[in-house]
PDB file of C-alpha atoms in Angstrom:
ATOM      1  CA  VAL F 196     -76.496 -65.542-119.759  1.00 96.00           C
ATOM      2  CA  GLN F 197     -79.318 -67.347-117.971  1.00 97.00           C
ATOM      3  CA  LEU F 198     -81.569 -66.283-115.118  1.00 98.00           C
ATOM      4  CA  GLN F 199     -83.649 -68.805-113.190  1.00 97.00           C
ATOM      5  CA  ALA F 200     -86.269 -67.362-110.859  1.00 97.00           C
ATOM      6  CA  SER F 201     -87.936 -69.431-108.173  1.00 97.00           C
ATOM      7  CA  GLY F 202     -89.715 -69.188-104.854  1.00 98.00           C
ATOM      8  CA  GLY F 203     -93.153 -68.009-105.853  1.00 97.00           C
ATOM      9  CA  GLY F 204     -96.297 -69.505-104.422  1.00 97.00           C
ATOM     10  CA  LEU F 205     -99.490 -68.909-102.521  1.00 98.00           C
ATOM     11  CA  VAL F 206     -99.308 -66.955 -99.277  1.00 98.00           C
ATOM     12  CA  GLN F 207    -101.855 -65.298 -97.014  1.00 98.00           C
ATOM     13  CA  ALA F 208    -101.979 -61.552 -96.609  1.00 98.00           C
ATOM     14  CA  GLY F 209     -99.472 -60.425 -94.022  1.00 98.00           C
ATOM     15  CA  GLY F 210     -97.171 -63.321 -94.780  1.00 98.00           C
ATOM     16  CA  SER F 211     -93.679 -63.475 -96.204  1.00 98.00           C
ATOM     17  CA  LEU F 212     -91.998 -65.045 -99.183  1.00 98.00           C
ATOM     18  CA  ARG F 213     -88.466 -65.104-100.543  1.00 98.00           C
ATOM     19  CA  LEU F 214     -87.781 -65.186-104.236  1.00 98.00           C
ATOM     20  CA  SER F 215     -84.474 -66.332-105.675  1.00 98.00           C
ATOM     21  CA  CYS F 216     -82.818 -65.668-109.000  1.00 98.00           C
ATOM     22  CA  ALA F 217     -79.861 -67.850-109.914  1.00 98.00           C
ATOM     23  CA  VAL F 218     -77.631 -66.242-112.516  1.00 98.00           C
ATOM     24  CA  SER F 219     -75.182 -67.898-114.848  1.00 97.00           C
ATOM     25  CA  GLY F 220     -72.872 -66.239-117.316  1.00 96.00           C
ATOM     26  CA  ARG F 221     -72.210 -63.027-115.372  1.00 96.00           C
ATOM     27  CA  ARG F 222     -70.835 -62.273-111.949  1.00 96.00           C
ATOM     28  CA  LEU F 223     -73.266 -60.326-109.798  1.00 96.00           C
ATOM     29  CA  ASN F 224     -70.660 -57.786-108.754  1.00 93.00           C
ATOM     30  CA  SER F 225     -70.285 -56.739-112.377  1.00 95.00           C
ATOM     31  CA  VAL F 226     -73.934 -56.163-113.314  1.00 96.00           C
ATOM     32  CA  ASP F 227     -77.114 -54.552-112.034  1.00 96.00           C
ATOM     33  CA  MET F 228     -79.930 -56.906-111.086  1.00 97.00           C
ATOM     34  CA  GLY F 229     -83.555 -55.921-110.914  1.00 97.00           C
ATOM     35  CA  TRP F 230     -86.857 -57.356-109.837  1.00 98.00           C
ATOM     36  CA  PHE F 231     -90.014 -56.433-111.704  1.00 98.00           C
ATOM     37  CA  ARG F 232     -93.562 -57.648-111.462  1.00 98.00           C
ATOM     38  CA  GLN F 233     -96.580 -57.789-113.701  1.00 98.00           C
ATOM     39  CA  ALA F 234    -100.118 -58.213-112.482  1.00 97.00           C
ATOM     40  CA  PRO F 235    -102.906 -59.353-114.820  1.00 92.00           C
ATOM     41  CA  GLY F 236    -103.939 -56.523-117.109  1.00 95.00           C
ATOM     42  CA  LYS F 237    -101.218 -54.208-115.873  1.00 96.00           C
ATOM     43  CA  GLU F 238     -97.854 -53.076-117.129  1.00 96.00           C
ATOM     44  CA  ARG F 239     -94.654 -54.535-115.809  1.00 96.00           C
ATOM     45  CA  GLU F 240     -93.422 -52.402-112.927  1.00 96.00           C
ATOM     46  CA  PHE F 241     -90.156 -51.939-111.125  1.00 97.00           C
ATOM     47  CA  VAL F 242     -89.876 -53.509-107.688  1.00 98.00           C
ATOM     48  CA  ALA F 243     -86.244 -53.389-106.602  1.00 97.00           C
ATOM     49  CA  GLU F 244     -82.695 -53.248-107.837  1.00 97.00           C
ATOM     50  CA  ILE F 245     -79.286 -54.170-106.507  1.00 97.00           C
ATOM     51  CA  ARG F 246     -76.487 -52.567-108.412  1.00 96.00           C
ATOM     52  CA  TRP F 247     -73.045 -53.983-109.157  1.00 96.00           C
ATOM     53  CA  SER F 248     -71.716 -51.964-106.202  1.00 95.00           C
ATOM     54  CA  GLY F 249     -74.269 -53.422-103.800  1.00 96.00           C
ATOM     55  CA  SER F 250     -76.422 -50.293-103.627  1.00 96.00           C
ATOM     56  CA  THR F 251     -80.118 -51.021-103.498  1.00 97.00           C
ATOM     57  CA  TYR F 252     -83.164 -49.159-104.761  1.00 96.00           C
ATOM     58  CA  TYR F 253     -86.855 -49.811-104.370  1.00 97.00           C
ATOM     59  CA  GLY F 254     -90.070 -48.939-106.065  1.00 96.00           C
ATOM     60  CA  ASP F 255     -92.727 -47.228-104.008  1.00 96.00           C
ATOM     61  CA  SER F 256     -94.695 -50.454-103.609  1.00 94.00           C
ATOM     62  CA  ALA F 257     -91.690 -52.236-102.106  1.00 96.00           C
ATOM     63  CA  LYS F 258     -90.255 -49.648 -99.754  1.00 96.00           C
ATOM     64  CA  GLY F 259     -90.290 -50.769 -96.159  1.00 96.00           C
ATOM     65  CA  ARG F 260     -91.608 -54.259 -96.960  1.00 98.00           C
ATOM     66  CA  PHE F 261     -89.227 -55.850 -99.464  1.00 98.00           C
ATOM     67  CA  THR F 262     -85.471 -56.339 -99.311  1.00 98.00           C
ATOM     68  CA  VAL F 263     -83.223 -57.164-102.245  1.00 98.00           C
ATOM     69  CA  SER F 264     -79.911 -58.880-101.578  1.00 98.00           C
ATOM     70  CA  ARG F 265     -77.384 -61.121-103.234  1.00 98.00           C
ATOM     71  CA  ASP F 266     -74.999 -63.935-102.481  1.00 97.00           C
ATOM     72  CA  ASN F 267     -71.941 -63.515-104.659  1.00 96.00           C
ATOM     73  CA  ALA F 268     -70.654 -66.985-103.861  1.00 96.00           C
ATOM     74  CA  LYS F 269     -73.899 -68.563-105.085  1.00 97.00           C
ATOM     75  CA  ASN F 270     -74.344 -65.921-107.799  1.00 97.00           C
ATOM     76  CA  THR F 271     -77.929 -65.590-106.687  1.00 98.00           C
ATOM     77  CA  VAL F 272     -80.131 -62.579-106.039  1.00 98.00           C
ATOM     78  CA  TYR F 273     -82.971 -62.631-103.530  1.00 98.00           C
ATOM     79  CA  LEU F 274     -86.117 -60.658-102.949  1.00 98.00           C
ATOM     80  CA  GLN F 275     -87.411 -61.010 -99.399  1.00 98.00           C
ATOM     81  CA  MET F 276     -91.027 -59.907 -99.274  1.00 98.00           C
ATOM     82  CA  SER F 277     -92.861 -59.259 -96.033  1.00 98.00           C
ATOM     83  CA  SER F 278     -96.255 -57.893 -95.028  1.00 98.00           C
ATOM     84  CA  LEU F 279     -97.620 -59.105 -98.312  1.00 98.00           C
ATOM     85  CA  LYS F 280    -100.900 -57.739 -99.601  1.00 97.00           C
ATOM     86  CA  PRO F 281    -103.322 -59.053-102.222  1.00 97.00           C
ATOM     87  CA  ASP F 282    -102.138 -56.180-104.454  1.00 96.00           C
ATOM     88  CA  ASP F 283     -98.715 -57.829-104.519  1.00 98.00           C
ATOM     89  CA  THR F 284    -100.154 -60.688-106.548  1.00 98.00           C
ATOM     90  CA  ALA F 285     -98.206 -60.819-109.810  1.00 98.00           C
ATOM     91  CA  VAL F 286     -95.635 -62.666-111.826  1.00 98.00           C
ATOM     92  CA  TYR F 287     -92.244 -61.577-110.549  1.00 98.00           C
ATOM     93  CA  TYR F 288     -89.299 -61.378-112.917  1.00 98.00           C
ATOM     94  CA  CYS F 289     -85.623 -60.980-112.271  1.00 98.00           C
ATOM     95  CA  ALA F 290     -83.591 -59.146-114.860  1.00 98.00           C
ATOM     96  CA  LEU F 291     -79.976 -58.308-115.593  1.00 97.00           C
ATOM     97  CA  ASP F 292     -78.580 -55.024-116.869  1.00 96.00           C
ATOM     98  CA  SER F 293     -75.138 -55.753-118.274  1.00 91.00           C
ATOM     99  CA  SER F 294     -74.518 -52.101-119.134  1.00 92.00           C
ATOM    100  CA  ARG F 295     -75.159 -50.945-115.549  1.00 92.00           C
ATOM    101  CA  THR F 296     -77.314 -48.092-116.743  1.00 90.00           C
ATOM    102  CA  VAL F 297     -78.509 -45.880-113.920  1.00 85.00           C
ATOM    103  CA  GLY F 298     -82.266 -45.989-113.543  1.00 81.00           C
ATOM    104  CA  ALA F 299     -85.066 -48.486-113.109  1.00 83.00           C
ATOM    105  CA  ASP F 300     -86.421 -48.508-116.653  1.00 90.00           C
ATOM    106  CA  LEU F 301     -87.111 -52.046-117.779  1.00 91.00           C
ATOM    107  CA  ARG F 302     -85.685 -51.171-121.200  1.00 93.00           C
ATOM    108  CA  PHE F 303     -82.226 -51.047-119.615  1.00 94.00           C
ATOM    109  CA  TYR F 304     -82.376 -54.739-118.788  1.00 96.00           C
ATOM    110  CA  ASP F 305     -81.176 -57.076-121.510  1.00 95.00           C
ATOM    111  CA  TYR F 306     -81.674 -60.488-119.890  1.00 97.00           C
ATOM    112  CA  TRP F 307     -84.806 -61.746-118.156  1.00 98.00           C
ATOM    113  CA  GLY F 308     -85.772 -64.757-116.127  1.00 96.00           C
ATOM    114  CA  GLN F 309     -88.903 -66.740-116.837  1.00 94.00           C
ATOM    115  CA  GLY F 310     -90.950 -65.273-113.981  1.00 94.00           C
ATOM    116  CA  THR F 311     -92.385 -66.802-110.845  1.00 98.00           C
ATOM    117  CA  LEU F 312     -95.992 -66.362-109.742  1.00 98.00           C
ATOM    118  CA  VAL F 313     -96.789 -64.893-106.353  1.00 98.00           C
ATOM    119  CA  THR F 314    -100.387 -65.080-105.200  1.00 98.00           C
ATOM    120  CA  VAL F 315    -101.444 -63.340-101.999  1.00 98.00           C
ATOM    121  CA  SER F 316    -104.825 -64.332-100.632  1.00 97.00           C
ATOM    122  CA  SER F 317    -106.929 -62.061 -98.447  1.00 94.00           C
TER     123      SER F 317
END
């Protein structure tokens, strides 16, 4: 299984960015996919999840601003981020939970992408 995250970059506050995570080795409709982020000096935190069924869940920081989606044909998961704030600055990781464990605990995820840096300037 391999996860390749991309789409990070520098954006001004209030702007938008879309992250992508290309997955190989598993079909997206058979696994749960999550997005996490880690800011300097902070713990990795849950951002969003799209489950094998298509149900989506969001962390408090993402609700109302971020949207997680997937393209089964491309086997790619997306994180559309809008109304970005400087506090959103972090390395964003996509992750795969092959066991489809309910919950957003990062320990449930057994495969991780390499991370993509998002920097939001004020």
